[in-house]
PDB file of C-alpha atoms and ligand atoms in Angstrom:
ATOM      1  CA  UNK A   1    -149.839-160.351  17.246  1.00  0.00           C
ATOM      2  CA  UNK A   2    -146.140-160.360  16.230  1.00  0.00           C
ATOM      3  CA  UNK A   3    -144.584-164.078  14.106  1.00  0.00           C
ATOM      4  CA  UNK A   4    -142.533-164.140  17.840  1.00  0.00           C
ATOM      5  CA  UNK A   5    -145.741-164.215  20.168  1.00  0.00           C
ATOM      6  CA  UNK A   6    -146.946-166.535  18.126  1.00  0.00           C
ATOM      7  CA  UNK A   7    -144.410-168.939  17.835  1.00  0.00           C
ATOM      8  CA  UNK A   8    -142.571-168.028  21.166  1.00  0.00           C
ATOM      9  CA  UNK A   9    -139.306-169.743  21.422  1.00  0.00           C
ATOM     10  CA  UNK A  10    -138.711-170.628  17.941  1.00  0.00           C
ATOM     11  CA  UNK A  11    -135.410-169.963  15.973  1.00  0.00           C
ATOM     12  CA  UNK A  12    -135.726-168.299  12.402  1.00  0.00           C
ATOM     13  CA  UNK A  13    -133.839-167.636   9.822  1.00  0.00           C
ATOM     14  CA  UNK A  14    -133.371-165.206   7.041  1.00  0.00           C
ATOM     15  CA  UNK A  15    -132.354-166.510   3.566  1.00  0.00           C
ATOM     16  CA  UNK A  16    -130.283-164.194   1.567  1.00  0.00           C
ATOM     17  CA  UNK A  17    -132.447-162.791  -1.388  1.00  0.00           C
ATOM     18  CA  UNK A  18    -131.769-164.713  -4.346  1.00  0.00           C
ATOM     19  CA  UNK A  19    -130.650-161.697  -6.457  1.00  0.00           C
ATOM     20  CA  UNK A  20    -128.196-161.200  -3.743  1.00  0.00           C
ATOM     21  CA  UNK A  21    -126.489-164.585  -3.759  1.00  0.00           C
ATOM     22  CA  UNK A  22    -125.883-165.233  -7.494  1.00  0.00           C
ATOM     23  CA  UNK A  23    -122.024-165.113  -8.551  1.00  0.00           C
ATOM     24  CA  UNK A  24    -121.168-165.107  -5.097  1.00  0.00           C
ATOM     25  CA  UNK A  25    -120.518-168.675  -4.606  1.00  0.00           C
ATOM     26  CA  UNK A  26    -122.453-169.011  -1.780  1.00  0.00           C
ATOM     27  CA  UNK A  27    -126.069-170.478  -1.652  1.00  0.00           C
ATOM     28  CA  UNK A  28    -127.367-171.612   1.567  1.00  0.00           C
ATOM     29  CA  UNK A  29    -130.870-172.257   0.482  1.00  0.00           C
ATOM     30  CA  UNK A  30    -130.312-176.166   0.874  1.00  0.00           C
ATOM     31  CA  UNK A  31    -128.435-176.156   4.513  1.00  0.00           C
ATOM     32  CA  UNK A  32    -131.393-174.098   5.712  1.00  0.00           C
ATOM     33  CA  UNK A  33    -134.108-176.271   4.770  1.00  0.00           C
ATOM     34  CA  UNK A  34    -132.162-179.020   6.533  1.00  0.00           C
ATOM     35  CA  UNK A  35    -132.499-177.138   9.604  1.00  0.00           C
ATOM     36  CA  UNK A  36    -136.460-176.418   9.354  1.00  0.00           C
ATOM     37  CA  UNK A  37    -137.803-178.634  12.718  1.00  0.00           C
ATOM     38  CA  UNK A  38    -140.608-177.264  14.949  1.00  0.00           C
ATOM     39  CA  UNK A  39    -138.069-174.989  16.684  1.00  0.00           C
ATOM     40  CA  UNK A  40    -136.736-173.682  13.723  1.00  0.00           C
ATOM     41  CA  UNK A  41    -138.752-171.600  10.816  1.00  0.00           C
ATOM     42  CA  UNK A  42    -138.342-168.840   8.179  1.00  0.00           C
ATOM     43  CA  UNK A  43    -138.471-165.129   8.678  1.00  0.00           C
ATOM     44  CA  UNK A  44    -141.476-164.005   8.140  1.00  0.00           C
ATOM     45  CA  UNK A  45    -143.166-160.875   9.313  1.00  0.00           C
ATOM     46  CA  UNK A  46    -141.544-157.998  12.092  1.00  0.00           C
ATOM     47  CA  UNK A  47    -137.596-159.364  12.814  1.00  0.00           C
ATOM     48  CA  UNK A  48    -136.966-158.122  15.982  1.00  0.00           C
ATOM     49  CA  UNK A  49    -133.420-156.917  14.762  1.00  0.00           C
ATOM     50  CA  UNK A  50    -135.538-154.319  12.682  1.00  0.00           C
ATOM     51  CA  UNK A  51    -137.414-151.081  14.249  1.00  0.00           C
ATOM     52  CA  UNK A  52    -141.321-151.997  13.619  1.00  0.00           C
ATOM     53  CA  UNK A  53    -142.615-149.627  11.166  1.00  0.00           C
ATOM     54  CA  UNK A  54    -146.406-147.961  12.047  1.00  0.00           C
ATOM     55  CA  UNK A  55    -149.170-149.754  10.636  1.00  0.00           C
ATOM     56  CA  UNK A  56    -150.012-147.091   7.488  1.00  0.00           C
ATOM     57  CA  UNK A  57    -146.182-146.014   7.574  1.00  0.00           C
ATOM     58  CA  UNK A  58    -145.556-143.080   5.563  1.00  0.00           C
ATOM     59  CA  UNK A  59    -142.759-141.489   3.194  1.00  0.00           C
ATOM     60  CA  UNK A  60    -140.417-140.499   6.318  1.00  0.00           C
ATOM     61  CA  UNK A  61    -140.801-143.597   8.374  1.00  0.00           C
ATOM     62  CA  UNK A  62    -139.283-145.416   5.595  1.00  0.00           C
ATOM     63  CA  UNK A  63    -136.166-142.851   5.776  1.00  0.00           C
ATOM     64  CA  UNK A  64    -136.300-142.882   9.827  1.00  0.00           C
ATOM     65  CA  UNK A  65    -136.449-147.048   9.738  1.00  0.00           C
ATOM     66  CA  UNK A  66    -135.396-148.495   6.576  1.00  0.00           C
ATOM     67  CA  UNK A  67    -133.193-146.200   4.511  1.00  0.00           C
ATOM     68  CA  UNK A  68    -129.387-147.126   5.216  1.00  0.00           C
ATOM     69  CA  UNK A  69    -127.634-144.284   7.366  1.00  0.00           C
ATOM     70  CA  UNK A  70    -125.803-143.724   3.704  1.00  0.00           C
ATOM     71  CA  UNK A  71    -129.073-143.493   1.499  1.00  0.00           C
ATOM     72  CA  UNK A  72    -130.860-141.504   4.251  1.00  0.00           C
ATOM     73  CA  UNK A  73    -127.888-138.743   4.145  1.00  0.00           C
ATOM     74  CA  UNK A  74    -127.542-138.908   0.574  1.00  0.00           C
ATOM     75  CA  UNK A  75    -131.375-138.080  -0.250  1.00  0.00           C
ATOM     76  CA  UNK A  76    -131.538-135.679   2.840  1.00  0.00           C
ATOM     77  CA  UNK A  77    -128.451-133.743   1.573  1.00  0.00           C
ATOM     78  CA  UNK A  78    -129.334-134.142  -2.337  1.00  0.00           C
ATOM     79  CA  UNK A  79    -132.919-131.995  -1.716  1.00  0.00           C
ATOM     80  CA  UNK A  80    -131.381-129.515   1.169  1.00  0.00           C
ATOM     81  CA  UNK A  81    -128.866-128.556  -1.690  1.00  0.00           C
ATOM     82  CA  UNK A  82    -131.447-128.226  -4.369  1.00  0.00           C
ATOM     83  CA  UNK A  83    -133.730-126.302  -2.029  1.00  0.00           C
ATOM     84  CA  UNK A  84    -131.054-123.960  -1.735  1.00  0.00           C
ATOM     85  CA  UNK A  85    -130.174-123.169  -5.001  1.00  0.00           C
ATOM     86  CA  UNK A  86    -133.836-122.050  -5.186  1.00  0.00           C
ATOM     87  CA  UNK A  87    -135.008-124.865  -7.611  1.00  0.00           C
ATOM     88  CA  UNK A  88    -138.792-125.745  -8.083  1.00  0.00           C
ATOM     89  CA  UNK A  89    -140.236-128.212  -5.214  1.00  0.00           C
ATOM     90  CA  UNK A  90    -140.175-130.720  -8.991  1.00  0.00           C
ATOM     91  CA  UNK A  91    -136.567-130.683  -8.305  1.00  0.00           C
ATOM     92  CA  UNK A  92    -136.352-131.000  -4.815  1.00  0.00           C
ATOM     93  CA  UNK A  93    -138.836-134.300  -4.382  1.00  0.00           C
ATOM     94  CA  UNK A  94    -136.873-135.609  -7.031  1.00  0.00           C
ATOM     95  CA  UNK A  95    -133.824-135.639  -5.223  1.00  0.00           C
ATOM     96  CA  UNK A  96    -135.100-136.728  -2.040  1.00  0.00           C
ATOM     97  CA  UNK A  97    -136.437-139.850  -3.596  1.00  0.00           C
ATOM     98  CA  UNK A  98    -133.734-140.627  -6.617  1.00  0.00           C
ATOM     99  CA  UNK A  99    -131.674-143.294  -4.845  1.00  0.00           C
ATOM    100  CA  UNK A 100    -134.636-145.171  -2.630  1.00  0.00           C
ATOM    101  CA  UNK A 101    -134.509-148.255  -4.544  1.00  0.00           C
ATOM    102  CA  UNK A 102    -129.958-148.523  -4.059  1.00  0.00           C
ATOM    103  CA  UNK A 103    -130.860-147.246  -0.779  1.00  0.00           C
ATOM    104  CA  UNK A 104    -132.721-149.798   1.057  1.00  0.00           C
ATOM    105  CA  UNK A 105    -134.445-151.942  -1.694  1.00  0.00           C
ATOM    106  CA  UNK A 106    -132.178-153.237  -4.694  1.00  0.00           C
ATOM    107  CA  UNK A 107    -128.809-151.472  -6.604  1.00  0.00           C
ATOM    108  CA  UNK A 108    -128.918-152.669  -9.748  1.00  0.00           C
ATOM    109  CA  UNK A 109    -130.822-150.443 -12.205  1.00  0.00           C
ATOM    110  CA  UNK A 110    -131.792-148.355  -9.005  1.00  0.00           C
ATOM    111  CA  UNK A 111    -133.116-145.313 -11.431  1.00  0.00           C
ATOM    112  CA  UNK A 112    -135.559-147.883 -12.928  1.00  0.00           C
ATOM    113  CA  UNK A 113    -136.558-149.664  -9.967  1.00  0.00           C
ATOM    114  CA  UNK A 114    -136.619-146.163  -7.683  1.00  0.00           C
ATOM    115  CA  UNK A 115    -139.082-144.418 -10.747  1.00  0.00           C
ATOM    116  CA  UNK A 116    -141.332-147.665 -10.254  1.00  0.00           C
ATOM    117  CA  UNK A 117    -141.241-147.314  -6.941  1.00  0.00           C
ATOM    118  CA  UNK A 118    -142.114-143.962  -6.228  1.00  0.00           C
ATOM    119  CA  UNK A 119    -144.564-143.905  -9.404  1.00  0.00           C
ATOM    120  CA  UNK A 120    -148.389-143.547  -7.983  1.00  0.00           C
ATOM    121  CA  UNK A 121    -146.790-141.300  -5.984  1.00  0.00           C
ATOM    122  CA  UNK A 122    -145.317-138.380  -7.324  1.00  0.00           C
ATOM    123  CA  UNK A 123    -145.776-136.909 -11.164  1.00  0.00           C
ATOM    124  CA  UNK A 124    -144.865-138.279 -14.362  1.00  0.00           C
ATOM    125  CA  UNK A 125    -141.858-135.984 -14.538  1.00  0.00           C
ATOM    126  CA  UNK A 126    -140.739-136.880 -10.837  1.00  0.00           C
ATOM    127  CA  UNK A 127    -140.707-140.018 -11.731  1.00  0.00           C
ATOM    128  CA  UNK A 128    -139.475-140.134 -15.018  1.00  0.00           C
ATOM    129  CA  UNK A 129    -136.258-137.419 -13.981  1.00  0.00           C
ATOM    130  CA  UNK A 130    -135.873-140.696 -11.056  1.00  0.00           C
ATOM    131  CA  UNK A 131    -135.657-143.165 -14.062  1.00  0.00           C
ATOM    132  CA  UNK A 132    -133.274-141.361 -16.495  1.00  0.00           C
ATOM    133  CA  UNK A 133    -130.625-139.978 -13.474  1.00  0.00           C
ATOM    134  CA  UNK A 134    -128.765-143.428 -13.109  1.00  0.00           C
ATOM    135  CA  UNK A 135    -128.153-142.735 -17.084  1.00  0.00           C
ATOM    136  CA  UNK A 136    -127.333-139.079 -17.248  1.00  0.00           C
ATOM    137  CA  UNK A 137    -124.870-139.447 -14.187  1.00  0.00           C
ATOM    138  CA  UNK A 138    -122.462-140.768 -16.736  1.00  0.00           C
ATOM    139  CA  UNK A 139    -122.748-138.042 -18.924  1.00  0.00           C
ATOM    140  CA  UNK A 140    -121.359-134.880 -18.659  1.00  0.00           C
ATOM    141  CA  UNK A 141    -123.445-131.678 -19.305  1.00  0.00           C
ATOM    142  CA  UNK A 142    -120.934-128.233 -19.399  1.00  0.00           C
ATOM    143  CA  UNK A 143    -124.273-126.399 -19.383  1.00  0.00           C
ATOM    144  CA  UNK A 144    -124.445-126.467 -15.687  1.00  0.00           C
ATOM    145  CA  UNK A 145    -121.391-127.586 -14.384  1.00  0.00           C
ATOM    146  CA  UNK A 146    -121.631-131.267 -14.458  1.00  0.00           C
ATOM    147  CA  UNK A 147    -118.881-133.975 -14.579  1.00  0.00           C
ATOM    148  CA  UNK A 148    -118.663-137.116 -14.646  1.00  0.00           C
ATOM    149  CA  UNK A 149    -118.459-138.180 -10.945  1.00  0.00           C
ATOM    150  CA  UNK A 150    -114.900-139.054  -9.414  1.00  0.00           C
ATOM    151  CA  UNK A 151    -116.324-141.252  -7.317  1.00  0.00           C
ATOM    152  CA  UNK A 152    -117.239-142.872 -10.617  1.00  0.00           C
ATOM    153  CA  UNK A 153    -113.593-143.470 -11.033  1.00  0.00           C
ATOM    154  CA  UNK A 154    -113.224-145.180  -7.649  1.00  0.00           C
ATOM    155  CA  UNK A 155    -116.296-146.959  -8.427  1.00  0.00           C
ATOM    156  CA  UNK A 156    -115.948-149.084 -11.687  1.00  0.00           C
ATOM    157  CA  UNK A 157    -112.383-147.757 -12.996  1.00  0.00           C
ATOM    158  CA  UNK A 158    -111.329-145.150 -15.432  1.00  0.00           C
ATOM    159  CA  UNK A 159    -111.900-147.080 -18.218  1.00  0.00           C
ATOM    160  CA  UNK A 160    -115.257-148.430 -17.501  1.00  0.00           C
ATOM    161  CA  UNK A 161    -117.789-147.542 -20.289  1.00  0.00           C
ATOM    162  CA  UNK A 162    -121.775-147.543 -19.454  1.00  0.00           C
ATOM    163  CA  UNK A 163    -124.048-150.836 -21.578  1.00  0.00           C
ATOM    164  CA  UNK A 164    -125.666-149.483 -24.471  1.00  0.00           C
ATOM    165  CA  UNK A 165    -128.996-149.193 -22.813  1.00  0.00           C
ATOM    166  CA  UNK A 166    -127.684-146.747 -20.976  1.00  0.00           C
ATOM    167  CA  UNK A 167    -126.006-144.614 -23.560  1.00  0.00           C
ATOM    168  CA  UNK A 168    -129.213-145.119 -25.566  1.00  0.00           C
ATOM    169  CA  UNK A 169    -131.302-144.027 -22.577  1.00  0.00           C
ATOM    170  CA  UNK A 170    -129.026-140.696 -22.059  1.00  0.00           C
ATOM    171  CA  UNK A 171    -129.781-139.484 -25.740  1.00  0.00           C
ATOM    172  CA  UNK A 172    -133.247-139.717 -25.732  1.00  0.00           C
ATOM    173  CA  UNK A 173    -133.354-137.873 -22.535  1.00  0.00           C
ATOM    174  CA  UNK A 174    -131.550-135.322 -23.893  1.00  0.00           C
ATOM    175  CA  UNK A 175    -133.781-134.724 -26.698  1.00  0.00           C
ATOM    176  CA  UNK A 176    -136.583-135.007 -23.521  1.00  0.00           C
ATOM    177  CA  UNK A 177    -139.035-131.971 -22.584  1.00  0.00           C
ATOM    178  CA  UNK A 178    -137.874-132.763 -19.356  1.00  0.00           C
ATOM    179  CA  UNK A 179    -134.009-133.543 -19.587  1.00  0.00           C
ATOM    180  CA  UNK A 180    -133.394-130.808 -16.866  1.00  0.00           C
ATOM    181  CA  UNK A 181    -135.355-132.001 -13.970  1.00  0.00           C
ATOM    182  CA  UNK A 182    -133.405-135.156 -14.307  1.00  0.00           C
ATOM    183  CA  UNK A 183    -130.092-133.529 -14.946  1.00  0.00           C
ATOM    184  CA  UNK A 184    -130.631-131.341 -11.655  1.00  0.00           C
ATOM    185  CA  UNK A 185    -130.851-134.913 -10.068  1.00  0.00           C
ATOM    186  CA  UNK A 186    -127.518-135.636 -11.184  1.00  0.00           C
ATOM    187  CA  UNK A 187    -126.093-131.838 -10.395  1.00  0.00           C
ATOM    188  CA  UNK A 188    -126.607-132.173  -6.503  1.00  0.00           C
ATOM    189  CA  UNK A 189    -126.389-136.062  -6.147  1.00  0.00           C
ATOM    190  CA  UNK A 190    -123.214-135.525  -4.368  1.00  0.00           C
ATOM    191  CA  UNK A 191    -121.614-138.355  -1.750  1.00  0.00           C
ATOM    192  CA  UNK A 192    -120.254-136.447   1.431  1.00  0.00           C
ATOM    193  CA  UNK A 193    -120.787-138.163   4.527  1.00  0.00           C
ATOM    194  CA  UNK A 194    -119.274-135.964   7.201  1.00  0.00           C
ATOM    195  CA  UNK A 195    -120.311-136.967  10.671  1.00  0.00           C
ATOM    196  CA  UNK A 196    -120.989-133.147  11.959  1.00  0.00           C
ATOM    197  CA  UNK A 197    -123.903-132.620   8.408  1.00  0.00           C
ATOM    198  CA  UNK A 198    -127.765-133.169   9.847  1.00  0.00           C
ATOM    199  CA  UNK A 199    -130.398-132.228   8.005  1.00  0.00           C
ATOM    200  CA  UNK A 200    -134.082-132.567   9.307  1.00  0.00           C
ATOM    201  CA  UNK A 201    -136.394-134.946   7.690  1.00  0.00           C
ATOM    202  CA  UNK A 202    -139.189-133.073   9.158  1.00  0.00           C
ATOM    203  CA  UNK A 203    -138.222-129.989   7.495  1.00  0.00           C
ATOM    204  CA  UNK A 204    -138.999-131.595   4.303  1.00  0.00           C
ATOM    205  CA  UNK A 205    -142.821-132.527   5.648  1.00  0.00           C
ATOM    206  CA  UNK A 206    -144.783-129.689   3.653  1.00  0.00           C
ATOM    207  CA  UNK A 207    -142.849-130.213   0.281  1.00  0.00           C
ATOM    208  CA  UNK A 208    -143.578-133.612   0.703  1.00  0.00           C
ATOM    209  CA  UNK A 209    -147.703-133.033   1.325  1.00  0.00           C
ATOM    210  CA  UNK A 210    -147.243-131.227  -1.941  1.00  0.00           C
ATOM    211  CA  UNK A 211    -145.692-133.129  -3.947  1.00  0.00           C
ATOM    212  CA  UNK A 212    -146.221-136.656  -2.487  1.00  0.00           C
ATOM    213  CA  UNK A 213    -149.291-138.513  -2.514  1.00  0.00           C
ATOM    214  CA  UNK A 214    -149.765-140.295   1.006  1.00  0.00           C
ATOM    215  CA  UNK A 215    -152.063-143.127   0.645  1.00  0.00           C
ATOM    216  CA  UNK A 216    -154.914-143.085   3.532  1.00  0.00           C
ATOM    217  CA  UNK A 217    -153.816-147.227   4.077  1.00  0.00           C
ATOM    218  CA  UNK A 218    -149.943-146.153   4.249  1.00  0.00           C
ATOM    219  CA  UNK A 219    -147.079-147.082   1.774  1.00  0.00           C
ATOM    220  CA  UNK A 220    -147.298-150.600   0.948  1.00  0.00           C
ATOM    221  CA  UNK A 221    -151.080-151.733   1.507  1.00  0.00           C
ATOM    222  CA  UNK A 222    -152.880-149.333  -0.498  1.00  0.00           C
ATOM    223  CA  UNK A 223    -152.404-151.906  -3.688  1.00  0.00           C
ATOM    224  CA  UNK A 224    -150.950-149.620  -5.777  1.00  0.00           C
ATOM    225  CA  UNK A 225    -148.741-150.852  -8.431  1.00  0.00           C
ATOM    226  CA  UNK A 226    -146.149-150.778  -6.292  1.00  0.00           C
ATOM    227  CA  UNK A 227    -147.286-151.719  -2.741  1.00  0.00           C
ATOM    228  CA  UNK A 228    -145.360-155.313  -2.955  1.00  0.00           C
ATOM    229  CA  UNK A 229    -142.306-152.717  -3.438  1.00  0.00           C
ATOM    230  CA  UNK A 230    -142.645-150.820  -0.534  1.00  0.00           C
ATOM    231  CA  UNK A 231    -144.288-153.956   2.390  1.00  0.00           C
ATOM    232  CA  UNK A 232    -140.734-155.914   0.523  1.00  0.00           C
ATOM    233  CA  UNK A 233    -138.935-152.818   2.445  1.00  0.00           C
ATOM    234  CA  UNK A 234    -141.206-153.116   5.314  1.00  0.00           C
ATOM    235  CA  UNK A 235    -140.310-156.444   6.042  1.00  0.00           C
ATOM    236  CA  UNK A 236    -137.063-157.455   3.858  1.00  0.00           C
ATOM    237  CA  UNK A 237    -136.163-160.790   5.327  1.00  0.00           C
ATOM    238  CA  UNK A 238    -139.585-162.454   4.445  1.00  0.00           C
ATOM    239  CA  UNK A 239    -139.123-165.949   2.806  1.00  0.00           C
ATOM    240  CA  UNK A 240    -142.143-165.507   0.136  1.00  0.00           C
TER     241      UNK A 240
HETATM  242 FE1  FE2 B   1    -128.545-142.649  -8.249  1.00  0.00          FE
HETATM  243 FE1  FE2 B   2    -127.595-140.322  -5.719  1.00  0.00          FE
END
């Protein structure tokens, strides 16, 4: 039974995340508790605004239902170029799962969060090329043709210089067994949007059965160590 059948009628309302309303100078936590009555509650479960996801949804329903129209291009477009330039399916599921966490769950630190993420899932190397990408894309490696990203320009200004953390993070990688799996991330994580590009989800379907472990119970309730990560996807505007 859906929150609305249950409580037919009643008003409710979705808090910003907390993460998302620091430095902002807006809060509305305290106005919204002032409006709490019997008509009026909190988000939780299915929000109508929001296609309902299947009951044991899997890796593609997230990118069919969840991922922003940005994210779901990005990933889509990152693995079709990879597949073509005849790289190892390693590669390729990296690619198509580097920027889930900016994508539809949280932006900052999205390699960390995205490696977490897709952790149970995938290898150690998937996941660990994930977490080091958000580093190396600040890098450049002559090796194989990679700048530093224009759009990196546009982004934070030409004289913006990556935390320590970060520059720390990019030299270990590179001393890393598997420093090129991550830097292939970063070779086809290219932003081009154009409206006429489609690539098929489904087409991915058999590198993902390889390469991706479905849980029986579906993302999110198979209490993995990252379920919470994927059912906060599933239903974003919950209150707790
Ligand atoms: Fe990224
Ligand atoms: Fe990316």
């Amino acid at each position: 039974m859906s929150e609305n059948a249950r409580h037919p009628g009643r008003t409710r309302l979705i808090a910003p995340q907390p993460i998302a309303s620091q430095g902002t100078g807006v809060n509305v936590e305290f106005q919204q508790l002032e409006l709490l009555n019997e008509h009026t509650v909190m988000m939780m479960g299915d929000n109508p605004a929001l296609p309902k996801m299947p009951q044991a949804p899997k890796l593609l329903d997230f990118f069919r239902l969840r991922f922003s129209k940005l994210a779901y291009r990005h990933l889509l477009q990152s693995a079709q170029n990879a597949l073509n330039a005849g790289h190892e399916e390693k590669v390729v599921i990296a690619c198509l799962l580097h920027d889930i966490s900016n994508g539809a769950l949280i932006r900052t630190d999205h390699g960390y969060w995205g490696a977490q993420l897709v952790a149970p899932y995938v290898t150690e190397e998937v996941a660990w090329a994930i977490r080091h990408h958000q580093a190396l894309r600040y890098f450049a490696d002559e090796s194989v043709g990679y700048q530093y990203p224009d759009s990196y320009y546009a982004f934070f200004g030409r004289d913006y210089v990556p935390p320590e953390y970060i520059q720390r993070a990019h030299q270990e990688a590179r001393q890393h067994r598997w420093y090129m799996t991550s830097r292939l991330i970063t070779v086809y994580d290219e932003y081009s949007f154009q409206d006429d590009w489609n690539v098929d989800p489904e087409s991915f379907t058999d590198i993902i059965g390889r390469n991706f472990r479905e849980p029986r119970e579906g993302l999110g309730f198979d209490g993995s160590p990252s379920a919470h990560m994927w059912r906060t996807m599933i239903w974003p505007n919950n209150f707790l």
